[in-house]
XYZ file of C-alpha atoms in Angstrom:
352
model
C -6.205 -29.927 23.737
C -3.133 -28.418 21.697
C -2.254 -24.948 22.161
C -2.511 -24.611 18.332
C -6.362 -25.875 19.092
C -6.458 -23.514 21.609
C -6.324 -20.863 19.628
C -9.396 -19.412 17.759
C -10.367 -20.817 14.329
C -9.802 -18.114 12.329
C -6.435 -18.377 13.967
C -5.634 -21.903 12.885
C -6.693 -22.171 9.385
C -5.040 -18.677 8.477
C -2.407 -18.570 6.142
C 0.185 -15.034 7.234
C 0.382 -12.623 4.572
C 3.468 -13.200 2.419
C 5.529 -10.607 2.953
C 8.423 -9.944 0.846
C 11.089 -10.603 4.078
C 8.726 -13.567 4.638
C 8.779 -15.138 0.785
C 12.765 -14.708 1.169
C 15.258 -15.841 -1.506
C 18.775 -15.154 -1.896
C 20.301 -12.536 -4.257
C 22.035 -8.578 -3.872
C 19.334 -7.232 -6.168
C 15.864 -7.207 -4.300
C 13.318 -5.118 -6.286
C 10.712 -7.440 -4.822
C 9.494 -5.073 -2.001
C 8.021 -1.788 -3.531
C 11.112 -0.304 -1.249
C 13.021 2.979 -1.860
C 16.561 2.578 -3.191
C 17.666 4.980 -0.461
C 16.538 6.855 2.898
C 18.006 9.449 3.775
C 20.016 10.880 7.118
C 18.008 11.791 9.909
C 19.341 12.773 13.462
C 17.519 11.610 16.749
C 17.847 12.924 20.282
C 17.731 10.407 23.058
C 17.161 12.845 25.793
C 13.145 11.670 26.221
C 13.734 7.477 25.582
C 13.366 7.221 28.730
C 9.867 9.010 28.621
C 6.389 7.282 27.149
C 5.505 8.838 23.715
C 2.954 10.869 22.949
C -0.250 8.742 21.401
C -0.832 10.977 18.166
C 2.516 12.762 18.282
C 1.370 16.562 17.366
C 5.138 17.252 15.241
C 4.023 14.490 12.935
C 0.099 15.155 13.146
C 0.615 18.849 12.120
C 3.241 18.458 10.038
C 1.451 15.430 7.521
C -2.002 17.539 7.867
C -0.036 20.820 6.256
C 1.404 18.114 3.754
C -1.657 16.623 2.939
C -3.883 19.771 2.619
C -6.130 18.886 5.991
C -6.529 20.200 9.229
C -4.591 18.135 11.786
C -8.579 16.647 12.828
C -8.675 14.579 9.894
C -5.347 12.768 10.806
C -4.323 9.842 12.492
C -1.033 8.777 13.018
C -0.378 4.595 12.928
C 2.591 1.754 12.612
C 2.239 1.804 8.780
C -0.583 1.951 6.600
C -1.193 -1.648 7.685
C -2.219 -0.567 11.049
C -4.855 1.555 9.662
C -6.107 -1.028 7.583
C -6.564 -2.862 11.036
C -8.072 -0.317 12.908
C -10.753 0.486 10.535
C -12.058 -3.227 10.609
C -11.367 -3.341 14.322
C -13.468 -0.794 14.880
C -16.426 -0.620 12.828
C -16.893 -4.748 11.740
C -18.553 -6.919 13.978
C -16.423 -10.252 14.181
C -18.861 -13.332 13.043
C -21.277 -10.719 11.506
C -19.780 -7.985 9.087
C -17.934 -8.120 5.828
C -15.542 -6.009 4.052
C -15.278 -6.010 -0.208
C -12.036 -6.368 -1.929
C -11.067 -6.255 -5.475
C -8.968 -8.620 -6.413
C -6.300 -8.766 -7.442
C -4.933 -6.286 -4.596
C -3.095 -5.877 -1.728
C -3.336 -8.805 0.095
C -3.266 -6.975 3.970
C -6.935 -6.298 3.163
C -8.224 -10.053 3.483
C -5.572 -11.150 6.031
C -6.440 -8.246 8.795
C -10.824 -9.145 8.097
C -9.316 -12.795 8.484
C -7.795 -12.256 11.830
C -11.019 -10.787 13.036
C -13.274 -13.129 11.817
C -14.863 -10.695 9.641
C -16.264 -11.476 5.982
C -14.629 -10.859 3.387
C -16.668 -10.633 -0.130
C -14.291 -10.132 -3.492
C -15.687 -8.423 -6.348
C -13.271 -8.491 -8.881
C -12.036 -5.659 -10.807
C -13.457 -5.843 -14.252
C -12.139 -6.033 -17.457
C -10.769 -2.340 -17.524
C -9.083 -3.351 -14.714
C -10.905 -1.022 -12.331
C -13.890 -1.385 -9.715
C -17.139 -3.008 -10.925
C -18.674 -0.083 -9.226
C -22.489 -1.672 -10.084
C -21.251 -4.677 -8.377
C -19.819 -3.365 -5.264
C -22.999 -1.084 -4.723
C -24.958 -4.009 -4.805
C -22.995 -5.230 -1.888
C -23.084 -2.710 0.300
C -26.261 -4.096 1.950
C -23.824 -6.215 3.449
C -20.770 -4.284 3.965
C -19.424 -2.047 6.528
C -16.119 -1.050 4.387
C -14.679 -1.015 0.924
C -11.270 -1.360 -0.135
C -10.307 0.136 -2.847
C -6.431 0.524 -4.004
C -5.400 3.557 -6.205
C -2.412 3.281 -7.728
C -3.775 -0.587 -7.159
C -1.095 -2.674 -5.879
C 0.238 -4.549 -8.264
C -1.278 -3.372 -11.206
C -0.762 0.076 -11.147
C -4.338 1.318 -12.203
C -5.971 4.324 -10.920
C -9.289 4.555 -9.221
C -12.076 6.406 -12.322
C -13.003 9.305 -9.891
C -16.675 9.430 -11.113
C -17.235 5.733 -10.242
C -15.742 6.365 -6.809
C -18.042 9.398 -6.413
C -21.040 7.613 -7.483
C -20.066 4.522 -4.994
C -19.813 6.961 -2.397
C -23.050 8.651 -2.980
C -24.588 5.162 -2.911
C -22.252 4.252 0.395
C -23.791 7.279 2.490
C -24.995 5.754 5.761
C -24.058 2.106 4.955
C -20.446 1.420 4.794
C -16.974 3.591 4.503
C -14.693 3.717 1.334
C -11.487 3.056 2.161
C -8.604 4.046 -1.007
C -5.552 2.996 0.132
C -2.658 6.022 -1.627
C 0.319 4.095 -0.224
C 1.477 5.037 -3.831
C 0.064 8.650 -4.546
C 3.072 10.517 -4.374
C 3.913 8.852 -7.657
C 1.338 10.135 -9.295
C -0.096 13.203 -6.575
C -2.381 14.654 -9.055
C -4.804 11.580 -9.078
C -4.807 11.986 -5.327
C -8.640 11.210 -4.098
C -8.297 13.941 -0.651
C -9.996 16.742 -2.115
C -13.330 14.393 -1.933
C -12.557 13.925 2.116
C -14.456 17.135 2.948
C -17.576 16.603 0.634
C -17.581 13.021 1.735
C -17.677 11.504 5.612
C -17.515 8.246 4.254
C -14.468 8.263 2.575
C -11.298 7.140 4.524
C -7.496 7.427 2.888
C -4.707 5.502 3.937
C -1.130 7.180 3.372
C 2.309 5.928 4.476
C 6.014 7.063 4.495
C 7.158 3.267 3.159
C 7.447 4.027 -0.582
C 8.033 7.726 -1.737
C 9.813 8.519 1.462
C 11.853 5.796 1.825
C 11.185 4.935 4.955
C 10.031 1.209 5.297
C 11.824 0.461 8.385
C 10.324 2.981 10.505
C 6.601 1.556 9.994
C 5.016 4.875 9.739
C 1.556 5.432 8.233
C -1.913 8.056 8.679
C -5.416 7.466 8.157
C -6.920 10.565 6.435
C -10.813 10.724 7.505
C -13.787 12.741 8.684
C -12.935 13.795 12.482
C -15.701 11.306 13.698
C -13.961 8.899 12.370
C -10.688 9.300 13.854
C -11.946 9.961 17.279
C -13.563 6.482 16.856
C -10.182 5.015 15.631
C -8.506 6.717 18.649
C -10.463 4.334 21.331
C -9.212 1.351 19.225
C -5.348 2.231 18.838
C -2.504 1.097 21.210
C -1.808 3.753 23.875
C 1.895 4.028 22.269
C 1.452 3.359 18.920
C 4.449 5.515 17.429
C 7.915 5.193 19.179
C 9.888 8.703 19.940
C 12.223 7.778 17.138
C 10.055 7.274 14.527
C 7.907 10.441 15.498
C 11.311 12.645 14.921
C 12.441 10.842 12.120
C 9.063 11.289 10.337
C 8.873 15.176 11.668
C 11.772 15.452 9.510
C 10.845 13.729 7.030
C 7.791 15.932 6.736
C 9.896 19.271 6.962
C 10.818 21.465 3.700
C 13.709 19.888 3.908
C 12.674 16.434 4.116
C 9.479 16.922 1.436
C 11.871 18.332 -1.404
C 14.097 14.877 -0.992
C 11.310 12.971 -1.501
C 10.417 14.790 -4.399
C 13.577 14.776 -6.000
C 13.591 10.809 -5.046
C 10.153 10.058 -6.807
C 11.136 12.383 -9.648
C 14.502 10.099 -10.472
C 12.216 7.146 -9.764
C 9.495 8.161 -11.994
C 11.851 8.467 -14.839
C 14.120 5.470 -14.332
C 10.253 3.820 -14.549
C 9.676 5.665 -18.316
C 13.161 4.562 -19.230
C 12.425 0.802 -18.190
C 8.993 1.129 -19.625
C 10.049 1.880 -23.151
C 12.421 -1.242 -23.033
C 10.491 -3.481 -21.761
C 7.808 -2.854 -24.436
C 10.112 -3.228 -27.285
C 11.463 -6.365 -25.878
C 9.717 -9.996 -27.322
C 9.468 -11.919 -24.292
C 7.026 -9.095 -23.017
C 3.457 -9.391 -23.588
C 2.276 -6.460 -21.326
C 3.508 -3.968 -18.970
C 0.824 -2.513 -17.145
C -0.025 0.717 -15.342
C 2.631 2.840 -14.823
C 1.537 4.949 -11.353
C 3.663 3.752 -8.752
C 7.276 2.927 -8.168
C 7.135 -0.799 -9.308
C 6.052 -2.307 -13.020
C 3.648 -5.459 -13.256
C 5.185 -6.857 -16.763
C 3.452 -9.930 -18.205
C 6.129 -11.737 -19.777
C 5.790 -15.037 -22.518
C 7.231 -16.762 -19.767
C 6.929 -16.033 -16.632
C 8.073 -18.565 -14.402
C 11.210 -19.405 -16.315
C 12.109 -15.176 -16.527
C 11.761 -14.920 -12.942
C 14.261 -17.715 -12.061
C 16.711 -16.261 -14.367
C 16.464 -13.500 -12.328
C 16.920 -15.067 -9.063
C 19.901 -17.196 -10.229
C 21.695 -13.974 -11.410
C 21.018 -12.747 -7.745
C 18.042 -10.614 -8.630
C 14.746 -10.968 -6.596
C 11.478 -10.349 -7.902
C 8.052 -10.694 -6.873
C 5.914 -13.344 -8.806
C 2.001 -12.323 -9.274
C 1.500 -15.378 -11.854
C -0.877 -17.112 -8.914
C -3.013 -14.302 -8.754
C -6.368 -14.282 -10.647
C -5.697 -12.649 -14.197
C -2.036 -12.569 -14.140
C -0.163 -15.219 -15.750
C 3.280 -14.823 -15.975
C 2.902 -11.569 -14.112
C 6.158 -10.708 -12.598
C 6.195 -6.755 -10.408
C 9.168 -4.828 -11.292
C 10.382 -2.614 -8.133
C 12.001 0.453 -9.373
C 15.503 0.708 -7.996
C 19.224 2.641 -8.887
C 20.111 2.839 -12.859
C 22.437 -0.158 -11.999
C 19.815 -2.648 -10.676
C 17.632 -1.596 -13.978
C 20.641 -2.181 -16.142
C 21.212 -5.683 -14.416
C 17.480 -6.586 -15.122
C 17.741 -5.829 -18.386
C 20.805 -7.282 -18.912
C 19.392 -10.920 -18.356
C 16.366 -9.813 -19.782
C 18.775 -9.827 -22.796
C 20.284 -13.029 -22.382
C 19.165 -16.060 -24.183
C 17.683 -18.876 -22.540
């Protein structure tokens, strides 16, 4: 026997989520990642490295919960969002048994962490409006233990309709959680789903510090739930999930200080986005640009495929959505400086 056929089965026929770092390219431009054009300065103190780190760091706990608007109970503290998205099907899907709904097309981290635990996974696409088919999840949820919804949906942009979430949660009570994954709220913080957390049990957020904060690199995410739930996530989690510099580092982050940069940073973003916007619907060789609500544009272009290796000769790097069901020549947009918008445009421009 191989050690590849040693492995277990969901092992060996899985194919790894493809990652921006993992898809690669070459170029000095890379708007392919949904990453901040900047990060900040932080200072650390190496005085406890030496020491273990706390599980659920309190600085960052109490500190996101006052962000947030919860009390530090509803918080959990995890190596990205994508860590939550783990835990949750860790811990309440039986492997072999259980399945989780998607709505495709979404983020991909969904299916690949049900895949790795040999739990179900059971796509109900989003409909024509491009959101849930809330009538079709609901009659799902007989055989469901979670939901994963994405709002702003990565990559389209759309927001989850609050009523249907509400009335899928009302139909969800005692059956299955409803995860929406805000990765991307701070974009758009008004269409933020947590003022439903305290009327709802069921209803789990995921949150990180990736995109508004700029802080990819440090893998730092929270799980925003009903206190039962966390506890439950808190037998599941590694004893020392969150390394001593990335709990200071996202303390700071989290501090007046810290908060008003990321403002400032999603404010510039959000209007480079309008700027880009406007162009790209006046240009020919653009047949759609979608939802506007995160720090990235989905653009269907008359031409996909050729656009995007324009880009990549010029050195630009893009992310390509065209094999993805319902987007053709679908090509996401990150939003970076005025310079790397001016250089997409620029061969935007050029003629082929």
């Amino acid at each position: 026997m191989s050690l590849t056929q040693l492995a277990r089965q969901q092992v060996q026929g899985l194919t790894p989520y493809q990652s921006a770092r993992r898809i690669g390219g070459q170029g000095h431009i890379w708007l392919n990642a949904n990453e901040a054009a900047d990060s900040g300065e932080y200072q650390l103190d190496c005085s406890r490295l030496n020491r273990y780190p706390e599980c659920q760091p309190p600085q960052v706990v109490h500190a996101y919960a006052a962000y947030a608007g919860v009390s530090p109970e509803h918080i959990l503290v995890s190596r990205g969002g994508d860590e939550g998205i783990e835990l949750l099907i860790r811990t309440f899907c039986e492997p072999g048994q259980d399945n989780i709904v998607i709505c495709s097309p979404t983020y991909g981290m969904y299916a690949i962490s049900a895949e790795t635990n040999g739990v179900g996974i059971i796509d109900v696409p989003l409909d024509s409006q491009r959101q849930p088919d809330f009538d079709g999840i609901i009659a799902k949820l007989d055989n469901t233990k979670i939901v994963f919804l994405c709002s702003p949906n990565n990559p389209t942009g759309d927001l989850v309709d609050s009523k249907g979430l509400c009335r899928l949660l009302d139909a969800a009570e005692g059956r299955a959680l409803v995860v929406v994954d805000e990765a991307y709220i701070e974009f758009c913080p008004e269409f933020s789903q947590a003022g439903l957390l305290a009327d709802y049990p069921q209803l789990v957020l995921i949150r990180t510090l990736s995109k508004a904060f700029g802080l990819a690199g440090l893998r730092c995410g929270f799980t925003l739930a009903n206190p039962e739930v966390i506890g439950l996530l808190l037998k599941v989690i590694a004893p020392y999930p969150i390394p001593e510099p990335v709990a200071q580092i996202a303390a700071q982050a989290l501090s007046e200080n810290g908060l008003a940069t990321m403002r400032a940073r999603v404010a510039d973003i959000n209007r480079l986005k309008a700027s880009l916007a406007k162009q790209l619907h006046q240009h020919p060789q653009v047949q759609e640009v979608f939802a506007p609500n995160g720090n990235y544009l989905l653009v269907r272009f008359s031409q996909g495929a050729a656009l995007f290796a324009r880009m990549a000769k010029a050195g630009i790097i893009l992310r390509d959505f065209a094999s993805r069901p319902g987007l053709a020549d679908c090509i996401r947009i990150t939003i970076g400086t005025q310079t790397e918008m001016d250089a997409v445009l620029d061969v935007l421009q050029q003629e082929q």
